[in-house]
Coordinates of C-alpha atoms (C1' of nucleotides) in Angstrom, one line a residue:
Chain X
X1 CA 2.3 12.1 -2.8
X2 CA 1.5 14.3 -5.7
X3 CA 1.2 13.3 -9.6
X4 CA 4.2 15.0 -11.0
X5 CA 2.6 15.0 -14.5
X6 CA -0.5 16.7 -13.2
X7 CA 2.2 19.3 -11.6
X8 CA 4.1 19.9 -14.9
X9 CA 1.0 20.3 -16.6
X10 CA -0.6 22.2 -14.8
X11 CA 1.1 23.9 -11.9
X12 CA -1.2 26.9 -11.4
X13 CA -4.1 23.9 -10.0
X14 CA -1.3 22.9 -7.2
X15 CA -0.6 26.7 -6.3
X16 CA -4.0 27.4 -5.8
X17 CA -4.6 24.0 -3.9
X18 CA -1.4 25.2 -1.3
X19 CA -3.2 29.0 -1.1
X20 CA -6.8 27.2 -0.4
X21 CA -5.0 25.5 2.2
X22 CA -3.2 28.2 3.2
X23 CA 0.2 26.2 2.8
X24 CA 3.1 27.5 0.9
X25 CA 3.4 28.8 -2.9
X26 CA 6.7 28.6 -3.3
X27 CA 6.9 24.8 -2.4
X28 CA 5.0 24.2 -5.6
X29 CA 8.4 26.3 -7.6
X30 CA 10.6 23.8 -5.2
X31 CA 9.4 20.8 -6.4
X32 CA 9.1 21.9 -10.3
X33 CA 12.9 22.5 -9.9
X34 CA 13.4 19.2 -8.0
X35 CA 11.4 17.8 -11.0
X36 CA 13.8 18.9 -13.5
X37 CA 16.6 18.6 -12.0
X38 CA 16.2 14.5 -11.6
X39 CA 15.2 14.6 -14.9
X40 CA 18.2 15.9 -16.2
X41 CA 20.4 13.9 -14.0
X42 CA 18.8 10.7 -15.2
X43 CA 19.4 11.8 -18.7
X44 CA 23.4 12.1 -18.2
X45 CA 23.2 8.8 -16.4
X46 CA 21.4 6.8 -19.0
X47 CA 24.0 8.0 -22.0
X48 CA 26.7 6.7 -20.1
X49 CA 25.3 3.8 -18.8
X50 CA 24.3 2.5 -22.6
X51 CA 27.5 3.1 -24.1
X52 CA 29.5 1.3 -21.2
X53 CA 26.9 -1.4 -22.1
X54 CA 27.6 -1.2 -25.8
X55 CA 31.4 -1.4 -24.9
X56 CA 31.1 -4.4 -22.3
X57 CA 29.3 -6.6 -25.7
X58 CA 32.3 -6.1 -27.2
X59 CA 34.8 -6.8 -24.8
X60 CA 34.6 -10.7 -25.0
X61 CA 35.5 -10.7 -29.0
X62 CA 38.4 -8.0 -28.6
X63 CA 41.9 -8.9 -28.5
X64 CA 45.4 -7.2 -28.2
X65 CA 45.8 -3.6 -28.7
X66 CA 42.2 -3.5 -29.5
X67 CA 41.3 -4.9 -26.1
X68 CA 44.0 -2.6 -24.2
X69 CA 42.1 0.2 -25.9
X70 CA 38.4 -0.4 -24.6
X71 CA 39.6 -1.7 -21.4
X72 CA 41.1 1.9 -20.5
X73 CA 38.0 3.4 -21.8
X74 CA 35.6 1.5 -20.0
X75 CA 37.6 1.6 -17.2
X76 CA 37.1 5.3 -17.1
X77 CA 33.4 5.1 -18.4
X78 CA 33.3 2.7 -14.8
X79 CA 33.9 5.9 -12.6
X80 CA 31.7 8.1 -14.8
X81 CA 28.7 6.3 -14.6
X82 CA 29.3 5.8 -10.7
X83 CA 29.6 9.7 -10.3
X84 CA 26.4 9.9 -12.4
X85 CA 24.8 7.4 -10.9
X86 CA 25.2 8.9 -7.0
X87 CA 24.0 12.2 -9.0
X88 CA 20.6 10.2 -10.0
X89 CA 20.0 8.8 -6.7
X90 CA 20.5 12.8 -4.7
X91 CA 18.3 14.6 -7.6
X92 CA 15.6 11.5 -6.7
X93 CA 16.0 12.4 -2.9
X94 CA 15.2 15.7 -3.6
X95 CA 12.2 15.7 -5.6
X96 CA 11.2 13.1 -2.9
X97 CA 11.6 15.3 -0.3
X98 CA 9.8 18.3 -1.7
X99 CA 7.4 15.8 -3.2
X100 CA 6.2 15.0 0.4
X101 CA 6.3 19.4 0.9
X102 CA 3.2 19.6 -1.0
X103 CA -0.7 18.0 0.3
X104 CA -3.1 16.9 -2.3
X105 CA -5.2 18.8 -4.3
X106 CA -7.9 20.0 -2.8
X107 CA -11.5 19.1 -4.6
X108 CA -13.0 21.9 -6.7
X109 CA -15.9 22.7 -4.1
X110 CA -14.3 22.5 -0.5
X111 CA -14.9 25.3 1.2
X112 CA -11.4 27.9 1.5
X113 CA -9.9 28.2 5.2
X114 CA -9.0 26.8 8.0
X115 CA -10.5 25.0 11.0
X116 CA -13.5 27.3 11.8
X117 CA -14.1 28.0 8.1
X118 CA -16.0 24.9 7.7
X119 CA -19.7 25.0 5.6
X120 CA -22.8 23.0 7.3
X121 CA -24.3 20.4 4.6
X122 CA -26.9 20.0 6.5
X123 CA -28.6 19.6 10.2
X124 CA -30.6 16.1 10.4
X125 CA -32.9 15.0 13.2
X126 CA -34.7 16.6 15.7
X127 CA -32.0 17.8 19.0
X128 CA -33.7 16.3 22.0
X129 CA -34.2 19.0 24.3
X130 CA -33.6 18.0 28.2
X131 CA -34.5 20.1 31.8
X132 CA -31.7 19.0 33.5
X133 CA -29.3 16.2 31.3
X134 CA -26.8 13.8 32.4
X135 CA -23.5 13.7 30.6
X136 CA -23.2 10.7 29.1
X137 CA -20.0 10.0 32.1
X138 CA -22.8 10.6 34.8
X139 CA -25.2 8.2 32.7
X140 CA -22.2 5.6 32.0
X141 CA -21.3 5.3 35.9
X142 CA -25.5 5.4 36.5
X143 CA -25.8 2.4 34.3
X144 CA -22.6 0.7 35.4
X145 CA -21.4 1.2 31.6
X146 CA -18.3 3.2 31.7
X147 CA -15.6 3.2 34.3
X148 CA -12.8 6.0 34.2
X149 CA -11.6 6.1 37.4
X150 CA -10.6 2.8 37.6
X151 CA -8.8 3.1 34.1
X152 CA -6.9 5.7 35.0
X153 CA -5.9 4.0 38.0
X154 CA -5.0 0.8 35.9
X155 CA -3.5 3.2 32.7
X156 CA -3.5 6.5 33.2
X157 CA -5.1 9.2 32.0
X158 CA -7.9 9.1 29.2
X159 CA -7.9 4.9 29.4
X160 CA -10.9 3.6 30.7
X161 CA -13.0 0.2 31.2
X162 CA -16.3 -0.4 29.7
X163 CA -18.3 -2.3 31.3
X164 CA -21.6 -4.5 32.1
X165 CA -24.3 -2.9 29.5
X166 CA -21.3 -0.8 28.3
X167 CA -19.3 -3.5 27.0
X168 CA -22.2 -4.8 25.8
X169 CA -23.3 -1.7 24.1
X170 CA -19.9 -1.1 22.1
X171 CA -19.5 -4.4 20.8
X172 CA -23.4 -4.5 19.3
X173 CA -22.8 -1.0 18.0
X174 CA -19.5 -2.4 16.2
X175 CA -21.2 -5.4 15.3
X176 CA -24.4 -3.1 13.6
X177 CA -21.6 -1.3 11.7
X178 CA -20.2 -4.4 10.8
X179 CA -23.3 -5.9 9.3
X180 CA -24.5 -3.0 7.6
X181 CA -21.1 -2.8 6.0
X182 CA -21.3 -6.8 4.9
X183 CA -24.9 -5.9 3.3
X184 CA -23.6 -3.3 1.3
X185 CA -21.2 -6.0 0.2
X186 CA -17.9 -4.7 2.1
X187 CA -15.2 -7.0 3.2
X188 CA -15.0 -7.6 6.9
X189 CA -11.2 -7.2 8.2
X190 CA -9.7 -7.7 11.5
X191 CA -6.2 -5.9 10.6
X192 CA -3.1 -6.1 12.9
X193 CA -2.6 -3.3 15.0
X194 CA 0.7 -2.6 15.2
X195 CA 3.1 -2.2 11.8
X196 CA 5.6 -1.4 10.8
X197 CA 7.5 1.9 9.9
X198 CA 7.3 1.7 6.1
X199 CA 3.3 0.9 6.4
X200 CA 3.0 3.8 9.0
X201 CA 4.8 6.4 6.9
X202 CA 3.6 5.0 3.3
X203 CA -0.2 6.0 4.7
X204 CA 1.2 9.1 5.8
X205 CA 0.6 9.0 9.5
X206 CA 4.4 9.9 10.3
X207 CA 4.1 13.4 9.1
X208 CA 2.5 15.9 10.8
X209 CA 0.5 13.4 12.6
X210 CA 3.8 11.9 14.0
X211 CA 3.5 13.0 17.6
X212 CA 0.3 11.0 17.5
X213 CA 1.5 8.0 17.3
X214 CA 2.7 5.3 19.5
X215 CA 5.9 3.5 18.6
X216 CA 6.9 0.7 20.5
X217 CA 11.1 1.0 20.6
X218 CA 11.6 -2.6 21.3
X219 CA 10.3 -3.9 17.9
X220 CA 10.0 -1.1 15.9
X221 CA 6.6 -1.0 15.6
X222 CA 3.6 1.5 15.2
X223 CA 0.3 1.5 17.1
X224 CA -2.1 2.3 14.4
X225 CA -4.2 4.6 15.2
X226 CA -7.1 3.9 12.7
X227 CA -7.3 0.5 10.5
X228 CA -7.5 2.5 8.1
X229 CA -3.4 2.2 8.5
X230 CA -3.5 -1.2 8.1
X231 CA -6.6 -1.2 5.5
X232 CA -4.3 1.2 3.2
X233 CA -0.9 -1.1 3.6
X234 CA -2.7 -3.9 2.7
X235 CA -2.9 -3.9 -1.2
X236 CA 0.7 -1.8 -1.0
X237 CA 2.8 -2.4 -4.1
X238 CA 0.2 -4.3 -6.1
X239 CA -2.5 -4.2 -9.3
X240 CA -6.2 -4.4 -8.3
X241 CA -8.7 -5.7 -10.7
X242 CA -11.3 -2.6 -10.6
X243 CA -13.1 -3.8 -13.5
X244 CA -16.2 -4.5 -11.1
X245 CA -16.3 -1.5 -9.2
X246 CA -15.0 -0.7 -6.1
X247 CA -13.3 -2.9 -3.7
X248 CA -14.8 -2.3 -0.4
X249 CA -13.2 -3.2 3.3
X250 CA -14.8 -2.5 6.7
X251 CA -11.8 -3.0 9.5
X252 CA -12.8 -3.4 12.9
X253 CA -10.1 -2.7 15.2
X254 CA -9.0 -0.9 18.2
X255 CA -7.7 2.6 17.5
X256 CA -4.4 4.2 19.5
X257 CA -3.6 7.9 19.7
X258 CA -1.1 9.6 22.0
X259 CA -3.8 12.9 21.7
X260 CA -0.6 14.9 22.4
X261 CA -1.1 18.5 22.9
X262 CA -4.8 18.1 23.6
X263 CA -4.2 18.6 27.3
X264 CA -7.1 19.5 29.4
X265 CA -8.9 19.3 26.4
X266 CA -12.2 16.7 26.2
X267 CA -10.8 16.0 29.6
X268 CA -13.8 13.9 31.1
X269 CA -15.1 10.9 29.8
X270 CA -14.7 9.3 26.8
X271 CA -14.6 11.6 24.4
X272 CA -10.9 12.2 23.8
X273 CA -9.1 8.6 24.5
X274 CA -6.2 6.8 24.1
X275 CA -7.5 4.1 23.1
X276 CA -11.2 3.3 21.2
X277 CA -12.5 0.9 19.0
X278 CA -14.1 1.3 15.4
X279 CA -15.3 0.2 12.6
X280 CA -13.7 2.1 9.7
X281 CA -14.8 1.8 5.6
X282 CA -11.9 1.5 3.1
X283 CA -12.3 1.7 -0.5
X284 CA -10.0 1.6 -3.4
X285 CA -11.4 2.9 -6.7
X286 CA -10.8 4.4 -9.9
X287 CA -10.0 8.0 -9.3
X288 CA -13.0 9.1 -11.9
X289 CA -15.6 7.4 -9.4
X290 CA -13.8 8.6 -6.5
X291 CA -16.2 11.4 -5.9
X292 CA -19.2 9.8 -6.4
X293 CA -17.6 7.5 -3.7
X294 CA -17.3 9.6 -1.6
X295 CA -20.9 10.6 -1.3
X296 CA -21.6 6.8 -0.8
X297 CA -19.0 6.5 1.9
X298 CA -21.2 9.6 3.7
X299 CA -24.4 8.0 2.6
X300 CA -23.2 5.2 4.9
X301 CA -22.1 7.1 7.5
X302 CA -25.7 8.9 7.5
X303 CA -27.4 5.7 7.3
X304 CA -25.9 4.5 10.3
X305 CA -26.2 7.5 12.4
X306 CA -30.1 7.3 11.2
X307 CA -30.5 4.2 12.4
X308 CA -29.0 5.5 15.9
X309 CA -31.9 7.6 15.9
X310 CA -29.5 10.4 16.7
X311 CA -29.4 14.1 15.6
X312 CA -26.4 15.4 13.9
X313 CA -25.5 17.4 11.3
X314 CA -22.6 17.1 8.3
X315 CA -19.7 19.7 7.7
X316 CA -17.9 20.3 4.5
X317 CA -14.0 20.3 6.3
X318 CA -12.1 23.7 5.2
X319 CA -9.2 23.3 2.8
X320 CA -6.6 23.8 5.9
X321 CA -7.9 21.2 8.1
X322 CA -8.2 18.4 5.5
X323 CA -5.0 16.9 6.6
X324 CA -2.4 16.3 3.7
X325 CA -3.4 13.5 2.4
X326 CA -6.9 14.0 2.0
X327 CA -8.5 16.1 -1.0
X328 CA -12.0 16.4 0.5
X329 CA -13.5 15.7 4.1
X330 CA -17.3 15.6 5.4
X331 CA -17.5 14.8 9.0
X332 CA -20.7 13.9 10.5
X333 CA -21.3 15.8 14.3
X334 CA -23.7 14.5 16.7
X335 CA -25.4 16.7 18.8
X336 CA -24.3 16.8 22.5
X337 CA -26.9 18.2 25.1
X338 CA -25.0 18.6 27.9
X339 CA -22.1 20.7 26.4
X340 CA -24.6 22.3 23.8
X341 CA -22.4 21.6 20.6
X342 CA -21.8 19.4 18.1
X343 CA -19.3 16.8 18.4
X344 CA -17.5 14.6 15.4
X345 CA -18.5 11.1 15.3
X346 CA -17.4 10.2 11.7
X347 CA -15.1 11.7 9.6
X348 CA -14.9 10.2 5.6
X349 CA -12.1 11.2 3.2
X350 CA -11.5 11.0 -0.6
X351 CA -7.7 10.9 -0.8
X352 CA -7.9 10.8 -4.8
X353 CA -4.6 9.0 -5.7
X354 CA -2.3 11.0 -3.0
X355 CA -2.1 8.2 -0.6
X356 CA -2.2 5.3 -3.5
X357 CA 0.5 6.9 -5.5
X358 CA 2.9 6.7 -2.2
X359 CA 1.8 2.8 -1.3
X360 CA 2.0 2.2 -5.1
X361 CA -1.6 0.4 -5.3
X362 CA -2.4 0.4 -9.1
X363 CA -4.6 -1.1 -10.9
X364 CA -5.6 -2.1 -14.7
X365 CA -7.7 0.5 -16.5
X366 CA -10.0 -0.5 -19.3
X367 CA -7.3 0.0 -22.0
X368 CA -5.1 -2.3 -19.7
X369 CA -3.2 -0.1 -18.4
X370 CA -2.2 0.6 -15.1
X371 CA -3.2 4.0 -13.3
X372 CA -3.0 4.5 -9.7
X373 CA -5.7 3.9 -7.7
X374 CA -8.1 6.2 -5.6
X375 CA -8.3 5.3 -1.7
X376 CA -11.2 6.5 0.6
X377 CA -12.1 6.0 3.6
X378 CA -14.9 6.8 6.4
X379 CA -16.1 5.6 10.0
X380 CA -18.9 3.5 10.1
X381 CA -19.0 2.9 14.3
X382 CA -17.0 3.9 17.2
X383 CA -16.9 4.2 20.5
X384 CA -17.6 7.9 20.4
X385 CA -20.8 7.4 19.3
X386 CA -21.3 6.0 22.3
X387 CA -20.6 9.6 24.0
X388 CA -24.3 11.0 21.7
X389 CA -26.1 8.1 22.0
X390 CA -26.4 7.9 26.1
X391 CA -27.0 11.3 25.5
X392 CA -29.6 12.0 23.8
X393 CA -31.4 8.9 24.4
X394 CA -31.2 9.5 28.3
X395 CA -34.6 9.6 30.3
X396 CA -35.0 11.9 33.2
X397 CA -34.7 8.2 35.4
X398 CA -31.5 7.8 34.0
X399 CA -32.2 5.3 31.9
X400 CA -31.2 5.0 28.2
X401 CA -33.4 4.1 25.2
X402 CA -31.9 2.0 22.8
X403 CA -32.5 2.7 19.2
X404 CA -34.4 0.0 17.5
X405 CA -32.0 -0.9 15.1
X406 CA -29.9 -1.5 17.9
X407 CA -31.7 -3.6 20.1
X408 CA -31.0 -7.3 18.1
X409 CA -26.8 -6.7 19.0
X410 CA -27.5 -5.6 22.5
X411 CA -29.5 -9.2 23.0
X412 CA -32.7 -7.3 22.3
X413 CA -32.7 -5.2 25.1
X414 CA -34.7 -2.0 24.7
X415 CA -34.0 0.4 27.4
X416 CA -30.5 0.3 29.7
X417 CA -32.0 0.8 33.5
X418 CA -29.7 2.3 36.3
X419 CA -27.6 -0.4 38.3
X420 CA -28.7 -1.3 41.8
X421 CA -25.9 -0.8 43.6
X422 CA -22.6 0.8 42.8
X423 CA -19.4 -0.8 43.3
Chain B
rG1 C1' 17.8 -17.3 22.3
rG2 C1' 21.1 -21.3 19.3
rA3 C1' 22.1 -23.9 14.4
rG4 C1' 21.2 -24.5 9.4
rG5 C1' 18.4 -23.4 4.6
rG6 C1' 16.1 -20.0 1.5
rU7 C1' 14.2 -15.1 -1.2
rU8 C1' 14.4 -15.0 -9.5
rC9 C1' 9.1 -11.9 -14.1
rG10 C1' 0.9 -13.6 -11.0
rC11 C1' 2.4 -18.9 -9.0
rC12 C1' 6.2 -22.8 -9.4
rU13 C1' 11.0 -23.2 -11.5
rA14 C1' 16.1 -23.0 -14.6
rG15 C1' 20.1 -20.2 -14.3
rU16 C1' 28.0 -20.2 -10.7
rG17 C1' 31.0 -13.7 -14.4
rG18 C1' 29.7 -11.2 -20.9
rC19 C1' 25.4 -15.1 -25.8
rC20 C1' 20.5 -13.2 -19.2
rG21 C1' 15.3 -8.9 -18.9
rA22 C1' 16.5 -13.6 -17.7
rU23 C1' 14.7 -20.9 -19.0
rG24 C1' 10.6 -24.2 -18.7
rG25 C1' 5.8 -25.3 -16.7
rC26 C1' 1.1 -23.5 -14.7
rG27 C1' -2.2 -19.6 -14.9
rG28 C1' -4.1 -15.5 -18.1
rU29 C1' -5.4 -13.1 -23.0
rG30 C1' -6.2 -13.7 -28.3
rG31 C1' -6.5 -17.0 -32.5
rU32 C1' -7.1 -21.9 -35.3
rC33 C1' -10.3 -26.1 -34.9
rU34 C1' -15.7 -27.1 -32.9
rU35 C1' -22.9 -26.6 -33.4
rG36 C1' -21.1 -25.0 -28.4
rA37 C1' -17.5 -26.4 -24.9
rA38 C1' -13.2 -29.3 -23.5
rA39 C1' -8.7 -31.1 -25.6
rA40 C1' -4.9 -30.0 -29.0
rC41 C1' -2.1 -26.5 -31.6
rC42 C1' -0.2 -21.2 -32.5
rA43 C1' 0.8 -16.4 -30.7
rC44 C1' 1.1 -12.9 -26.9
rU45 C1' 1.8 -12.5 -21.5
rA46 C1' 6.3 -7.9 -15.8
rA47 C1' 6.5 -3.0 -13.9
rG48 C1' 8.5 1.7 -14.0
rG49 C1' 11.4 6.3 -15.7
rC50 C1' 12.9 9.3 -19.9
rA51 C1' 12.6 10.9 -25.2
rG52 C1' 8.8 11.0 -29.3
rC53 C1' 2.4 13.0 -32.1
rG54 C1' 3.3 8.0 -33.0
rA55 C1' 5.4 3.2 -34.6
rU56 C1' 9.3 2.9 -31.4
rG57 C1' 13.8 3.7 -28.8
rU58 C1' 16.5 3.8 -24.4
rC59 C1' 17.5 3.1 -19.2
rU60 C1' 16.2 0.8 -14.4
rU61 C1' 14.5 -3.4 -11.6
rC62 C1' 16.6 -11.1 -10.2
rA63 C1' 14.5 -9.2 -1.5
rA64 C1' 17.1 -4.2 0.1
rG65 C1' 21.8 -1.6 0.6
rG66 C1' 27.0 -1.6 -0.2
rG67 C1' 31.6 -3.9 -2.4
rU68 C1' 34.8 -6.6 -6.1
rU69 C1' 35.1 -6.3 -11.7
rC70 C1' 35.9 -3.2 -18.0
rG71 C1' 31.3 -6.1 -17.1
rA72 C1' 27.2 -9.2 -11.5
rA73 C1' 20.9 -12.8 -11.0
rU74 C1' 25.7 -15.3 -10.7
rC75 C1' 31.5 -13.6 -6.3
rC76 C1' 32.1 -10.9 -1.2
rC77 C1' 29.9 -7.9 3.0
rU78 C1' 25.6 -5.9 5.7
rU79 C1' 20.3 -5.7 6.6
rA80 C1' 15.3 -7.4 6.2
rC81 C1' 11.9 -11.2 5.6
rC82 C1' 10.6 -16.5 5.2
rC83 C1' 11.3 -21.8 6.4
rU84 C1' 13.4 -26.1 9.2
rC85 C1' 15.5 -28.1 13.7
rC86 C1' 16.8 -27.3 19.0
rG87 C1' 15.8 -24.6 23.5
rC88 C1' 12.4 -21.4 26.2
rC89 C1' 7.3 -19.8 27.0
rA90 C1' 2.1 -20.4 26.3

RNA sequence: GGAGGGUUCGCCUAGUGGCCGAUGGCGGUGGUCUUGAAAACCACUAAGGCAGCGAUGUCUUCAAGGGUUCGAAUCCCUUACCCUCCGCCA
């Protein structure tokens, strides 16, 4: 949701945001009027609504003709204020509706454009270079690590089991994001899953990325696909105390996505699922630090993927592809040998106030007063990773190397050998 | 699933139609006192919209929505959530 004072005062910033984006102009015009309008309507409303309550003070001291007199004018003041009052509540529907029109404000810096027009950061890590690779499906059924036929037999389409070293190999990659989160002094969460409507749409996940989402009729209730659903919700409608910086959560939980219209898309493997776990970083901050936390948020990132020991590189996301609610976006792409591309493994997004001001998370600036806070957010493990690090740790036995830093979660094993026998 | 009870300003709590934006306590902030602290005492202590350079003014908010009324925290209806008991299932 947009800062309506930052729109009055400057509403050339928010056209040239929506052209970046290559959203609409006009919008910006709509909710100017919207704005005005509710402002006006609010006015009429509180005029009446003060003098019907300086009448109703003196109603209990009037008597006789006196009384007959304000009672017939209050009386009328009664339907008046109604009329104005339903006025109020359409001109705030309104502006609410063509609030929700406009994304946020891109960052000065974000590269123009849409999916394609992205700008390489930089490339890190040396790409192993193979004769003949496995994909990392071939390498997960060599090791007895992944298991897609039997998930699609038990789910469908794009579920699958992990299992033996894989199981083991997701939760001590989770567990390594974890810890490096708890070092760096983050909260560890383990969020519900499934909320509510009002926590789905107040993140802004029942937008455009509606048909994403799985709702379960019965209850009412949302699948999240990220924690950083239920990361966001969770200081909704109250005043952090910001003074010390920061405050930091890592969320571990598992992630749903319907992946509608993605259809033969990332079809084998695990690439594309509907369901994966991860570790996501959430921080709420003052909006004047929320750049620089940003670049920590992506330090992170990078500081995990280094201790994968895996070769990637980091995109500055184009204006169009940012999503609504986010005002900046580096994702970090691991390289994949087999399919001789780069593949996104984290993604981390400043969301400036846009995604506070909506929750209403606020908190106490150092003249004491309240300002809405800054929300971030950025992976710090998932299961993708998985997907690079079979990869491009893969030796021609088909075997897989595991990255020292890894080795203490995966009980200090240092190489994952083919199973004996398949089953 | 059945039967009751509840939801008030950070927390607890008073409040059964106008004197209630709302009592009191706790907590918090500032001050007096003190070598320092504690205690005691005093003051302040919700958020938001709009107008104004500003002091300030004004309106909204007593779970949410609707109704009754000139006037609602207070009466009525609906919904949500919480609690207790019973049943059922782990």
């Amino acid at each position: 949701m947009i800062d309506l004072r930052l729109l009055r005062e400057d509403p050339e910033t928010v056209r040239a945001s929506q052209r970046l984006r290559g959203d609409s102009v006009d919008s910006v015009d709509d909710l100017l009027r919207a704005d005005e309008a509710r402002r006006s309507a609010v006015a009429s409303f509180e005029a009446l609504r003060g003098e019907q309550k300086q009448l109703g003070k003196l109603m209990p001291k009037a008597t006789g003709d006196e009384k007959t007199a304000l009672l017939a004018r209050t009386k009328d003041l009664a339907a008046e204020v109604k009329a104005a009052e339903a006025a109020v509540n359409e001109a705030e529907q309104a502006l609410r509706t063509a609030q929700f029109a406009i994304a946020n404000v891109v960052q000065d810096g974000a590269p123009g454009g849409g999916e394609d027009d992205y700008v390489v950061l930089r490339e890190v890590g040396d790409r192993p270079v193979f004769d003949n690779p496995r994909d990392h499906l071939a390498l997960g059924e060599l090791l007895g690590a992944i298991d897609t036929e039997r998930g699609a037999k038990v789910s469908g389409a794009r579920f699958y089991y992990m299992t033996g070293v894989g199981a083991l190999l997701q939760l001590g990659l989770l567990q390594m994001g974890l810890w490096q989160s708890v070092e760096a002094g983050f909260t560890p969460m383990i969020p519900p899953v499934l909320v509510k409507p009002e926590s789905m749409e107040g993140t802004g996940f029942l937008g455009s990325h509606a048909a994403e989402v799985y709702h379960l009729p019965a209850d009412d209730l949302y699948l999240v696909g990220t924690s950083e659903v239920p990361l966001a919700a969770y200081h909704k409608d109250e005043i952090l105390n910001l003074a010390a910086g920061p405050q930091r959560y890592a969320g571990w939980s598992s992630c749903f996505r319907r992946e509608a219209g993605s259809y033969g898309k990332d079809t084998r493997g695990i690439i594309r699922v509907h369901q994966f776990d991860k570790v996501e970083m959430f921080s709420y901050c003052d909006p004047a630090e929320a750049a620089e936390e940003h670049l920590r948020l992506l330090a992170w990132e990078e500081e995990m993927l280094g201790k994968l020991e895996l070769a990637y590189r980091v995109i500055d996301v184009a204006a169009g592809d940012l999503g609504s609610s986010a005002a900046r976006k580096f994702d970090c792409e691991a390289w994949l040998p087999t399919q001789n591309r780069y593949m996104e493994v984290t993604s981390t997004s400043n969301c400036t106030t846009f995604q506070a001001r909506r929750l209403n998370t606020r908190f106490r600036d150092a003249d004491g007063r309240t300002q809405t806070a800054a929300t971030l957010n950025g992976t710090l493990a998932t299961t993708r990773m998985l997907v690079a690090l079979l990869e491009q740790h893969q030796q021609p036995d088909g075997s897989v190397r595991v990255p020292k830093a890894l080795q203490p979660f995966v009980g200090g094993r240092d190489v994952l050998e083919p199973a004996k026998a398949g089953s």
